[in-house]
Tab-separated table of N, CA and C in Angstrom:
chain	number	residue	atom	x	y	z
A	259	UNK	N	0.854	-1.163	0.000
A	259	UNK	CA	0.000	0.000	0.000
A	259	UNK	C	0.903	1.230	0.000
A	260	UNK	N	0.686	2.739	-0.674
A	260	UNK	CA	1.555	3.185	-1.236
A	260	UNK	C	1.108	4.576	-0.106
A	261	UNK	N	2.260	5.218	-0.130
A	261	UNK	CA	1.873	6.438	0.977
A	261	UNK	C	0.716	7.297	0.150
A	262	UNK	N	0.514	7.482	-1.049
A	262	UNK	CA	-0.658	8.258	-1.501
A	262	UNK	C	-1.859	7.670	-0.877
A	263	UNK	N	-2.139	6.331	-1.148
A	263	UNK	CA	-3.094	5.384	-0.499
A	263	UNK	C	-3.266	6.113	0.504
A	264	UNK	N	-2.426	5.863	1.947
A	264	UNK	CA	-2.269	5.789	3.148
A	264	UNK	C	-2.937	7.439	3.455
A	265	UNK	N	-2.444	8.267	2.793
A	265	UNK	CA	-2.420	9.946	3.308
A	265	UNK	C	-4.052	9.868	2.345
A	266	UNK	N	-4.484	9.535	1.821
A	266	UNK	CA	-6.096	9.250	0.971
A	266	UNK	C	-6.509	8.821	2.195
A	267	UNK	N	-6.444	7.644	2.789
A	267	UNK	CA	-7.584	7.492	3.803
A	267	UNK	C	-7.455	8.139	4.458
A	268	UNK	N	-6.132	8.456	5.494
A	268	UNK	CA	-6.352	9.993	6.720
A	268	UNK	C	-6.701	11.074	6.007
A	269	UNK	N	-7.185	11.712	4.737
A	269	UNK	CA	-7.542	12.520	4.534
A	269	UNK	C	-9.217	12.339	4.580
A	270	UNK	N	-9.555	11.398	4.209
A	270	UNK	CA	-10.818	10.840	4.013
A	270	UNK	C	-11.427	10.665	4.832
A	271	UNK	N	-10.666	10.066	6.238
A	271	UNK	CA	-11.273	10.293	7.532
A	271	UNK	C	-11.520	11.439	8.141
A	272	UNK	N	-10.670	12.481	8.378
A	272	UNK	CA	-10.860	13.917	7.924
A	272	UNK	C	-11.785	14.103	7.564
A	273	UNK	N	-12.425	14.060	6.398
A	273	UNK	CA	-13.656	14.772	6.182
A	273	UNK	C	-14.796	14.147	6.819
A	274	UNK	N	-14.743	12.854	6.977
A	274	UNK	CA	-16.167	12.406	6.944
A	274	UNK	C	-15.920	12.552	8.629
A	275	UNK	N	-15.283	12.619	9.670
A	275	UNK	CA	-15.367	12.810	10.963
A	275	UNK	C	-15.381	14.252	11.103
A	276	UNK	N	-14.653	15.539	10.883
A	276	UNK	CA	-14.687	16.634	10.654
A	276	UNK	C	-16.130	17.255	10.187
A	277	UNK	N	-16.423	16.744	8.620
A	277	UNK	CA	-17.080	17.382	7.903
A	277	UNK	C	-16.488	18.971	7.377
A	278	UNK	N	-15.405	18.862	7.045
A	278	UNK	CA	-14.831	19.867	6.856
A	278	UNK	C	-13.573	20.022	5.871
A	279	UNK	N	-13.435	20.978	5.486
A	279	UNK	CA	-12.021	21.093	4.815
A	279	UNK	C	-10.968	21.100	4.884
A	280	UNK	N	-10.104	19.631	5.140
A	280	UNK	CA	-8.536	19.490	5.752
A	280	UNK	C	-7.762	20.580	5.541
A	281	UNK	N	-6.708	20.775	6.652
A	281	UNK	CA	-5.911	21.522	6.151
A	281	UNK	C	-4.622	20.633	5.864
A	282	UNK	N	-3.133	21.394	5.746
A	282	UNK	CA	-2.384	20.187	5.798
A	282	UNK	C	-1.285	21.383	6.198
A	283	UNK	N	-0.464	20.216	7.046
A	283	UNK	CA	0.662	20.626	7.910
A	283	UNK	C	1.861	20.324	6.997
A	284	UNK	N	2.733	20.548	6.194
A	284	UNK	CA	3.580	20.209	5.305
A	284	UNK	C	5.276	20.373	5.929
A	285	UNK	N	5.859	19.773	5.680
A	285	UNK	CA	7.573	20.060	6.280
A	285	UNK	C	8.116	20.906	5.579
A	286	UNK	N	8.883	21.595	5.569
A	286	UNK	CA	9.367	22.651	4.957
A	286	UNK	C	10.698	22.140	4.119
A	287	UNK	N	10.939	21.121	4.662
A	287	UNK	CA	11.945	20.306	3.547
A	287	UNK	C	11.531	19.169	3.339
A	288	UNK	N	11.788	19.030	1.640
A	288	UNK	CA	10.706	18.552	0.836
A	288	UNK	C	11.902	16.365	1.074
A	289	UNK	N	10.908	15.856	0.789
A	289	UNK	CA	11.438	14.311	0.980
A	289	UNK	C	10.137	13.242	-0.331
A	290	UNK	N	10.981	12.742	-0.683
A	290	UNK	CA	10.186	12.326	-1.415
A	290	UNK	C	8.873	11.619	-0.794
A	291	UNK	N	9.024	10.919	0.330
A	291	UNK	CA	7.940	10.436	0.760
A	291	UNK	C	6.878	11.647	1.594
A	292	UNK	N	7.071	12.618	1.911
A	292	UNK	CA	6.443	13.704	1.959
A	292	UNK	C	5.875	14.116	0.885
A	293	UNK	N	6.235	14.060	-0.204
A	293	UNK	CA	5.525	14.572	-1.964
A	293	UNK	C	4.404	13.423	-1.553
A	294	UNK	N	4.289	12.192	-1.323
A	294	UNK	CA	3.597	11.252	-1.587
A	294	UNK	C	2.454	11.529	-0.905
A	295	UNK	N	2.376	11.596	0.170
A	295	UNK	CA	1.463	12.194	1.243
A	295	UNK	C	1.091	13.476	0.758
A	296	UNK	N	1.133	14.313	0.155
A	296	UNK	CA	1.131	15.328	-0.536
A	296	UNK	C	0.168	14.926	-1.316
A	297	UNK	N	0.283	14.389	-2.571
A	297	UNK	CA	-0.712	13.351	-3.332
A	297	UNK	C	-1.505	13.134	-3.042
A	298	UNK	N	-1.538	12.021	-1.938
A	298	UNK	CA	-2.847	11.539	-1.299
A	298	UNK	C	-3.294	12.972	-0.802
A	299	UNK	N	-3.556	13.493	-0.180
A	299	UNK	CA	-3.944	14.482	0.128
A	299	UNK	C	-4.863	14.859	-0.734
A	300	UNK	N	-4.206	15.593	-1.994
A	300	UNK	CA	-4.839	16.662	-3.093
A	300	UNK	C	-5.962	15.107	-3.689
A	301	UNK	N	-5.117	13.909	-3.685
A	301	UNK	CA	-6.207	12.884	-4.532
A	301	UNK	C	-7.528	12.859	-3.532
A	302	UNK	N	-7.375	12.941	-2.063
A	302	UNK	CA	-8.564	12.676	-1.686
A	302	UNK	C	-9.609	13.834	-1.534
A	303	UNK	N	-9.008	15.123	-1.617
A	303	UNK	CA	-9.883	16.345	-1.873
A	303	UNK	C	-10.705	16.509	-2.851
A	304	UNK	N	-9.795	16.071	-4.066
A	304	UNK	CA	-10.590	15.752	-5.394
A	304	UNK	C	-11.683	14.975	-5.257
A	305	UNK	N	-11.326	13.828	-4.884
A	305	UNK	CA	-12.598	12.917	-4.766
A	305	UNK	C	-13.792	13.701	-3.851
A	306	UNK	N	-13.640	14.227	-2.920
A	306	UNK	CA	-15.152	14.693	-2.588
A	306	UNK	C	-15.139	16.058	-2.768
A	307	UNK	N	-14.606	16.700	-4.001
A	307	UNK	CA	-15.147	18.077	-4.449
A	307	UNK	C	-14.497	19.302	-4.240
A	308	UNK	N	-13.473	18.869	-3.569
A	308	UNK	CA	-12.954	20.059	-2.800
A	308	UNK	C	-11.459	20.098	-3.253
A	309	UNK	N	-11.212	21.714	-3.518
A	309	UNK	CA	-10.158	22.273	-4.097
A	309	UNK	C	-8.891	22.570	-3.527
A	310	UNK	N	-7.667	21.679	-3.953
A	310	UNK	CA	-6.191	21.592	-2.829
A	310	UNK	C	-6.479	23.005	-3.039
A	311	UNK	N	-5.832	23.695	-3.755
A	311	UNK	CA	-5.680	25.350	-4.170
A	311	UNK	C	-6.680	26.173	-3.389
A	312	UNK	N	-7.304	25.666	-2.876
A	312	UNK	CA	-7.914	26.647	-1.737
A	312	UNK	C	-8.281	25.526	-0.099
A	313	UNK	N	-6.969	24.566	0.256
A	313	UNK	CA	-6.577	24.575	1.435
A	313	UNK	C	-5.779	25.172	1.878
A	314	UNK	N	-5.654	25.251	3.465
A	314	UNK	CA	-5.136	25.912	4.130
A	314	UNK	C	-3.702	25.422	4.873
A	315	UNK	N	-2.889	25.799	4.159
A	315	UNK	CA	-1.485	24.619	3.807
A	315	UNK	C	-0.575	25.510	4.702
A	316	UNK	N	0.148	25.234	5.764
A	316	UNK	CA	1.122	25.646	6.599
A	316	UNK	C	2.432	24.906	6.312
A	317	UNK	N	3.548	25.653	5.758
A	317	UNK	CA	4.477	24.730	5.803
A	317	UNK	C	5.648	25.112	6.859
A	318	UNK	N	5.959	23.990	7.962
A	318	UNK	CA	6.713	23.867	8.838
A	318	UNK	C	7.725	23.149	8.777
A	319	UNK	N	8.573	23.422	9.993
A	319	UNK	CA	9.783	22.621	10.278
A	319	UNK	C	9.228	21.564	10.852
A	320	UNK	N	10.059	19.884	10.035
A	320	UNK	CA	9.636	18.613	10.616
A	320	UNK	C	10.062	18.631	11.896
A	321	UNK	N	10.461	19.296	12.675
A	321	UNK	CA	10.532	18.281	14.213
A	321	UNK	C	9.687	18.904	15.151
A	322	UNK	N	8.821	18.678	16.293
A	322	UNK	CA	8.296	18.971	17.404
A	322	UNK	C	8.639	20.650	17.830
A	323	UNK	N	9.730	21.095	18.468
A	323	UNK	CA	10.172	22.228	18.527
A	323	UNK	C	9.828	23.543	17.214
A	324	UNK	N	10.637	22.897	16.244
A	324	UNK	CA	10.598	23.718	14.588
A	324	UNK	C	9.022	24.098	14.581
A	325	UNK	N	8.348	22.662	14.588
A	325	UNK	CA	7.045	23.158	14.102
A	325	UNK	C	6.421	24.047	15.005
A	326	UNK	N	6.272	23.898	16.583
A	326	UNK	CA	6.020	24.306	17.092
A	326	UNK	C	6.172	25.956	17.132
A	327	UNK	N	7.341	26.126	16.717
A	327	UNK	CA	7.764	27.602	16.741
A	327	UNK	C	7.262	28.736	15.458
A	328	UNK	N	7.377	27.599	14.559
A	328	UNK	CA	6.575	27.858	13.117
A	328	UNK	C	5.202	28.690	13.291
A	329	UNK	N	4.672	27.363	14.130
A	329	UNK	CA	3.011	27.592	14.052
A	329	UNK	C	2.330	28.449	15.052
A	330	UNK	N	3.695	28.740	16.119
A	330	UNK	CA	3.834	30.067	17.087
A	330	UNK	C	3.193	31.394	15.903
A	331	UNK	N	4.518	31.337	15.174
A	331	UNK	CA	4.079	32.891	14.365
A	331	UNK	C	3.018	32.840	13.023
A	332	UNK	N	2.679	31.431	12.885
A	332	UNK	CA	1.212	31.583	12.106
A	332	UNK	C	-0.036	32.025	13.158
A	333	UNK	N	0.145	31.469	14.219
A	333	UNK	CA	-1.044	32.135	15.216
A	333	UNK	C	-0.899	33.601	15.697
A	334	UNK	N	0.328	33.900	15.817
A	334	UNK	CA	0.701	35.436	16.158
A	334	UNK	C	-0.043	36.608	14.842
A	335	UNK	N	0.440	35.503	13.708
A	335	UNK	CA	-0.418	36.888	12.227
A	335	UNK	C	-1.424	36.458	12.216
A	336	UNK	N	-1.571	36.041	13.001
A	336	UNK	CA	-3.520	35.417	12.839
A	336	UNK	C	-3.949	34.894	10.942
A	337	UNK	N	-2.832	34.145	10.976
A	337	UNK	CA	-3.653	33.686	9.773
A	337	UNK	C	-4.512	32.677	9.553
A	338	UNK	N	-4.958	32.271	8.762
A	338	UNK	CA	-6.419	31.364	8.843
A	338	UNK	C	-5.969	30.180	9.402
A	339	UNK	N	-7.042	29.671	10.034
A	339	UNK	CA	-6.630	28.154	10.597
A	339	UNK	C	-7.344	27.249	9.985
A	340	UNK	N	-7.435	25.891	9.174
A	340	UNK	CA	-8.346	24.764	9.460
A	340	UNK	C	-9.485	24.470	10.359
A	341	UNK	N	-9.870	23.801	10.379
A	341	UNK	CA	-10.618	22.867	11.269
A	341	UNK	C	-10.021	21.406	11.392
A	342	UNK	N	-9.517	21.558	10.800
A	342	UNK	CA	-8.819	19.937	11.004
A	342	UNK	C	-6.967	19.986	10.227
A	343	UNK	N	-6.543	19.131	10.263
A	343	UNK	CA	-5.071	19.053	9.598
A	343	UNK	C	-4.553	17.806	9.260
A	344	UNK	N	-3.766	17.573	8.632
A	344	UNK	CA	-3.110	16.174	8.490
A	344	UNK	C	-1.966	17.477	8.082
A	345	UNK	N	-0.826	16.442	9.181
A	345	UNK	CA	0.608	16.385	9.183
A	345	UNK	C	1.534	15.561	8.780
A	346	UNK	N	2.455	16.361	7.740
A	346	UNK	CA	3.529	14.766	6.858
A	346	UNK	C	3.803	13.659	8.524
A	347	UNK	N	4.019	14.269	9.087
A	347	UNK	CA	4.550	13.431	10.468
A	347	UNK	C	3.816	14.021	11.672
A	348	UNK	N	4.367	12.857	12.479
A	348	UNK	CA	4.006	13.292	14.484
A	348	UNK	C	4.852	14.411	14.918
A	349	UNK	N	5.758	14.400	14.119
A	349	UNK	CA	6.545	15.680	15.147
A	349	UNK	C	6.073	16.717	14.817
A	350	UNK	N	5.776	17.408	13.379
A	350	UNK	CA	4.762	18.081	13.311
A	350	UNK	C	3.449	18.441	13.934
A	351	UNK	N	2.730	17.259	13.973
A	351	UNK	CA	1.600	17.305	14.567
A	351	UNK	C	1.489	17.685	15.772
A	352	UNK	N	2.787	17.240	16.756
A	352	UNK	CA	2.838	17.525	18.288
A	352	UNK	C	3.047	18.868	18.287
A	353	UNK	N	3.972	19.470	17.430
A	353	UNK	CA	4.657	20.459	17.776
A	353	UNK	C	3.669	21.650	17.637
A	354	UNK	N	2.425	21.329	16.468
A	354	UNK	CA	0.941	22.174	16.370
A	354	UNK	C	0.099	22.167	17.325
A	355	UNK	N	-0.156	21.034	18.041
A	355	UNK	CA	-1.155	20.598	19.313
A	355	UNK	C	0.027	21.728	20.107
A	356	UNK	N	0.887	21.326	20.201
A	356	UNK	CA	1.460	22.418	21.736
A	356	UNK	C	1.326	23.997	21.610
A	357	UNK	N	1.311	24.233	20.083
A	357	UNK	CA	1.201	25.774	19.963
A	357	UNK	C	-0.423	26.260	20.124
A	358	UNK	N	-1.112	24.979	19.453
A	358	UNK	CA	-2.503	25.497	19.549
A	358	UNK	C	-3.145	25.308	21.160
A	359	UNK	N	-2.412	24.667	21.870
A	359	UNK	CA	-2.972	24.380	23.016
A	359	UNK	C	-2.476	25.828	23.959
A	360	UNK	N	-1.127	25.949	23.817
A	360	UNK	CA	-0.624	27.351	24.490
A	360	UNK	C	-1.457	28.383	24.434
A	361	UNK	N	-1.933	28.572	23.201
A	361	UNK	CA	-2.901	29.928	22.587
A	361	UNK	C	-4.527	29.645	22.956
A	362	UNK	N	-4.652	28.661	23.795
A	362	UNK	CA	-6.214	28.762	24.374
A	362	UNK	C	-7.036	27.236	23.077
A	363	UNK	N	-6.431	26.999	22.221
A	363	UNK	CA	-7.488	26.118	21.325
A	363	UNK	C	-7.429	24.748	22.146
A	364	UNK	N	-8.524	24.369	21.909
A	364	UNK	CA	-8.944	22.813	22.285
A	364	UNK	C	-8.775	21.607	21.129
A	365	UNK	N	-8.149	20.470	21.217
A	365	UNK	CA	-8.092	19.861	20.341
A	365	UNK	C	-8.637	18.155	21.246
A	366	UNK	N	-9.397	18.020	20.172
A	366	UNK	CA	-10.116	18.292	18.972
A	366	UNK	C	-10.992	18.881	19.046
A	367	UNK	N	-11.737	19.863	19.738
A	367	UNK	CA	-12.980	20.521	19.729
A	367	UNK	C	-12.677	21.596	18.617
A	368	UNK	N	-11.656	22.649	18.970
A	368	UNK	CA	-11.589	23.699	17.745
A	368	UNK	C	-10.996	23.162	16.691
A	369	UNK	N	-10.060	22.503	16.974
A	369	UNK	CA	-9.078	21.979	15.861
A	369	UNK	C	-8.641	20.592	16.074
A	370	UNK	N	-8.790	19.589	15.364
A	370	UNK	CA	-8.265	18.369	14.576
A	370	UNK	C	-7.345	18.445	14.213
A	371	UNK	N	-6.427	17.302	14.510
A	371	UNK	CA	-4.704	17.162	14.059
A	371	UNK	C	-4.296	15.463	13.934
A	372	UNK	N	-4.119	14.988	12.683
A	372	UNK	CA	-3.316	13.580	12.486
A	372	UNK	C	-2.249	13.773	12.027
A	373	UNK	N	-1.683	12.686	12.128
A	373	UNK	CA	-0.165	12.959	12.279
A	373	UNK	C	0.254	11.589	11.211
A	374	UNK	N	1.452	11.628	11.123
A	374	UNK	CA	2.276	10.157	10.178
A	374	UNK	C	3.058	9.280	11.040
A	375	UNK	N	2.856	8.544	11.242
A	375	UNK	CA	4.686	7.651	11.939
A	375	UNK	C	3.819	7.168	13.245
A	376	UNK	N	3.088	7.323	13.617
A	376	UNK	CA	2.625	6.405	14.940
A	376	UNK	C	3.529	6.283	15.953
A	377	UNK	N	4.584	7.586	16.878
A	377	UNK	CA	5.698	7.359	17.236
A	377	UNK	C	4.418	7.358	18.646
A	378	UNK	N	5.396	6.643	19.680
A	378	UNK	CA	4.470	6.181	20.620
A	378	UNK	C	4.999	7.570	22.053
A	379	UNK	N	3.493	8.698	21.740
A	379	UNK	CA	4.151	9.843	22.942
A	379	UNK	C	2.505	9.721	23.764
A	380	UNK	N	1.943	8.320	23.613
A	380	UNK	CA	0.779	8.882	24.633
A	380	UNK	C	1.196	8.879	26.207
A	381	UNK	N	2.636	8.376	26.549
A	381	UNK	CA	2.715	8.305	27.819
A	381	UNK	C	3.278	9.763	28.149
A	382	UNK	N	3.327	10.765	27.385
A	382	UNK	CA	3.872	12.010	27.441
A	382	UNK	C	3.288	12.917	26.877
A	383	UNK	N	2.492	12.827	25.957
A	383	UNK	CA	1.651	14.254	25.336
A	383	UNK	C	0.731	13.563	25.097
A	384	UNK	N	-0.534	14.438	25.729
A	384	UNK	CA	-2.221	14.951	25.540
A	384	UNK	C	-3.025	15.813	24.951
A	385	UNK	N	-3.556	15.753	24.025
A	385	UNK	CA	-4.341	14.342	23.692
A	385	UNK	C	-3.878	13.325	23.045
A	386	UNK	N	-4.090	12.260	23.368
A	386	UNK	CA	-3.451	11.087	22.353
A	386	UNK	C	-3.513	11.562	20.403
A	387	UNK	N	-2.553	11.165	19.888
A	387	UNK	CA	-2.611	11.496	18.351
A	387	UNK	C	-3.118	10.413	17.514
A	388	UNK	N	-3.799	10.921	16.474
A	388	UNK	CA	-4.386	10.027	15.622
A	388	UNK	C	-3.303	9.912	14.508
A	389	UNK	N	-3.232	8.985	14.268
A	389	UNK	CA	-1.957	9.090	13.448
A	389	UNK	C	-1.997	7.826	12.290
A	390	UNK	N	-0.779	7.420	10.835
A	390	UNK	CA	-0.769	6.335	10.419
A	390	UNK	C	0.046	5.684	10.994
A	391	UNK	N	0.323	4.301	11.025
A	391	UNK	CA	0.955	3.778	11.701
A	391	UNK	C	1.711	2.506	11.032
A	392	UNK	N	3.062	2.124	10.826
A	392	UNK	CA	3.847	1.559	10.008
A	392	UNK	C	5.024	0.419	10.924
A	393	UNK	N	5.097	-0.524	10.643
A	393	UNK	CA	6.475	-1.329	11.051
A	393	UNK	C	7.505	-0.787	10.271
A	394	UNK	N	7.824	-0.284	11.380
A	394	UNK	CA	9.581	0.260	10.918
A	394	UNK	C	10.578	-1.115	11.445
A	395	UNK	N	10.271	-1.585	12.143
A	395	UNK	CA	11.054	-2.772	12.031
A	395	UNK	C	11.275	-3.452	10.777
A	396	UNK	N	9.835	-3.929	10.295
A	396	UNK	CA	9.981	-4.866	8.674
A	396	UNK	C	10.471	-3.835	7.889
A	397	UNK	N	9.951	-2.954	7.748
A	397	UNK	CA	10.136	-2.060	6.322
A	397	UNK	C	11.680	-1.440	6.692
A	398	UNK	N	12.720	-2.010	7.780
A	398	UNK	CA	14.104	-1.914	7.501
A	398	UNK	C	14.546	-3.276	7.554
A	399	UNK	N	13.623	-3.859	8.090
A	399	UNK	CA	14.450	-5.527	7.387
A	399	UNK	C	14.306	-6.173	5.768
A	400	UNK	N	13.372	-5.158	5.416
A	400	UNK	CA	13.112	-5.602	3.990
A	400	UNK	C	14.033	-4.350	3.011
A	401	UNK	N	14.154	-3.207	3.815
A	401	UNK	CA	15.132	-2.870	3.136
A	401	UNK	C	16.712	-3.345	3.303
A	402	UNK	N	17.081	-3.830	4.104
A	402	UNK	CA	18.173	-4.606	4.337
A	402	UNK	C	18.616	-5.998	3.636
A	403	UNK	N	17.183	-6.175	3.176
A	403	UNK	CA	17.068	-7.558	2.077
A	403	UNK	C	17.645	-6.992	0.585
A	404	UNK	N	16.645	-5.904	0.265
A	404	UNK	CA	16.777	-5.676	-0.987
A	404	UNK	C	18.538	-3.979	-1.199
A	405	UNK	N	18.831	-4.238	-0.045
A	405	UNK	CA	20.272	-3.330	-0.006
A	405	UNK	C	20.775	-4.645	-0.809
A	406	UNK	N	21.088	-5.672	0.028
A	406	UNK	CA	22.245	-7.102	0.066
A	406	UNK	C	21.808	-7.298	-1.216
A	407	UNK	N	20.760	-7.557	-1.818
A	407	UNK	CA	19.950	-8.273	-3.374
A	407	UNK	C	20.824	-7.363	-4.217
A	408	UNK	N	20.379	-6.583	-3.901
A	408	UNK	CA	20.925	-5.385	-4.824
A	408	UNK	C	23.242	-5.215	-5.028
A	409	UNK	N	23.245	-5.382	-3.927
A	409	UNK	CA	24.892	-5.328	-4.518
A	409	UNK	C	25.517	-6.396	-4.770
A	410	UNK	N	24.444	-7.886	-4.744
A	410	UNK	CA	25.186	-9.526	-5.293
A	410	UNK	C	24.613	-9.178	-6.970
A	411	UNK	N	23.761	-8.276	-6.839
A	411	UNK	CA	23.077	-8.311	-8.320
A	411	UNK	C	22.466	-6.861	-8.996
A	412	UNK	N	23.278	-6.087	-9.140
A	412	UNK	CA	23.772	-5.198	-9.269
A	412	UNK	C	23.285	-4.091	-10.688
A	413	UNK	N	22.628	-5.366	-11.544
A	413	UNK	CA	22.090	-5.461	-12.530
A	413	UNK	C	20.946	-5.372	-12.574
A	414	UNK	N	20.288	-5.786	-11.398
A	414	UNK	CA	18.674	-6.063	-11.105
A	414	UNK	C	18.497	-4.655	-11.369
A	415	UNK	N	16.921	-4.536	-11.631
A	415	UNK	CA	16.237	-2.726	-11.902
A	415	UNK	C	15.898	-2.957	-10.401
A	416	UNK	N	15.829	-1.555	-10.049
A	416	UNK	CA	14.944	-1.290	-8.648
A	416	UNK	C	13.685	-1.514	-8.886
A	417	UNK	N	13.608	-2.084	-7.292
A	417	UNK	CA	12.010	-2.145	-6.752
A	417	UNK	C	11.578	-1.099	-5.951
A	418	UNK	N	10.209	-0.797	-6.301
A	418	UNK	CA	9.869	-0.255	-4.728
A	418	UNK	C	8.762	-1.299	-4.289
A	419	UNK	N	9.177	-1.121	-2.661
A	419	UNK	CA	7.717	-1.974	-1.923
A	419	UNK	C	7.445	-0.845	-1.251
A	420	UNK	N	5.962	-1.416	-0.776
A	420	UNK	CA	5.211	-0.629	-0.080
A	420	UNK	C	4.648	-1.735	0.779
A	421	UNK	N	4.695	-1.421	2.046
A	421	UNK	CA	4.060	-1.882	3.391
A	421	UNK	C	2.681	-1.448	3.631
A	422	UNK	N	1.722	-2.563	4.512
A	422	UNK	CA	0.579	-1.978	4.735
A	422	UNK	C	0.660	-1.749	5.911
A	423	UNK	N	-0.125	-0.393	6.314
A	423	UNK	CA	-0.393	0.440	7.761
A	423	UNK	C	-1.749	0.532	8.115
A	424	UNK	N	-1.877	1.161	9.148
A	424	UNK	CA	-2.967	1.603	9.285
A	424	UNK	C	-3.184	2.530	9.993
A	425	UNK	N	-4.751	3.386	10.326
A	425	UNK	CA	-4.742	4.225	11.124
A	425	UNK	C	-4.996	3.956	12.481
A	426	UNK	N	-4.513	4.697	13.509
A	426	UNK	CA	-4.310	4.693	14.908
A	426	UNK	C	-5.214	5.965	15.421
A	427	UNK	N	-6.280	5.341	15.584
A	427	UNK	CA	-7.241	6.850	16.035
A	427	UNK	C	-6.954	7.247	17.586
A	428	UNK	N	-6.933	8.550	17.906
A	428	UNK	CA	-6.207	8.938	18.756
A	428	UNK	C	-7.369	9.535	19.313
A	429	UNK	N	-7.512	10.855	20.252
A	429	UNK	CA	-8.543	12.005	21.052
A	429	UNK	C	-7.978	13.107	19.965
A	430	UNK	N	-6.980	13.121	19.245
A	430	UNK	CA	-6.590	14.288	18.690
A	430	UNK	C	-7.723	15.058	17.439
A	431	UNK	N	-8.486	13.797	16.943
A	431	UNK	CA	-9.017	13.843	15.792
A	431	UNK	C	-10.530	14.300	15.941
């Protein structure tokens, strides 16, 4: 299952729990698997009618702190907010919950936030995050397969795989 897939259904859940127009939390340095999630995104807007080119797209620094500080001075210019968000990642996502929580918002009551990577902070940050959620264990033992494949056979074309995930519904959402 391919990260467009993956960022299609958290977008999809998004709307139909929301009822509203995602926003999206974006990293400010670009990764290819971030473009992908990107994709899914704009593919699942399309599908129910609604125009990427008029979401409400914040682009931040990927880590907890960065974003956090980011989304400090988007709330300071008061610029528009979502009702909801999907974030390339959790560190993002945390780092928005802490700014929006500092500034008086309730999440999820005012604002909705999912996140990517399923990193495990419910024993440390509240509200729990809704997030996708992936074996990083397999998906580096299978890249560790196809590293070794790859330099006995050198010749082979690349593969890509894709792992299946799922979503991890959180209080965040």
């Amino acid at each position: 299952m391919s990260c467009v897939l993956l960022n299609y259904r958290a977008t999809d859940y998004l709307i139909h729990k929301r009822h509203s127009h995602p926003g999206y939390l974006c990293s400010n340095i670009r990764l290819h698997n971030f473009e992908e999630r990107r994709l899914g995104f704009k593919e699942a807007l399309h599908d129910h009618g609604l125009s990427y080119s008029k979401s409400i797209i914040h682009e931040l620094s990927p880590s907890i702190d960065g974003a956090y500080s980011d989304f400090m001075e988007v709330l300071d210019q008061k610029q528009e907010l979502a009702d909801c968000y999907f974030a390339d990642n959790d560190l993002i996502a945390i780092g928005v919950i802490k700014a929006l929580s500092e500034r008086g918002y309730k999440v999820p009551e005012d604002v909705g936030v999912i996140g990517f990577d399923n990193i495990d902070t419910n024993h440390i940050f509240q509200p729990s995050l809704s997030s996708i959620a992936f074996s990083r264990k397999y998906l580096g033992q299978l890249a560790i397969h196809q590293l070794l494949h790859h330099i006995t056979n050198p010749k082979q074309p690349h593969i890509k795989i894709a792992i299946d995930t799922r979503l991890v519904k959180g209080a965040s959402t």
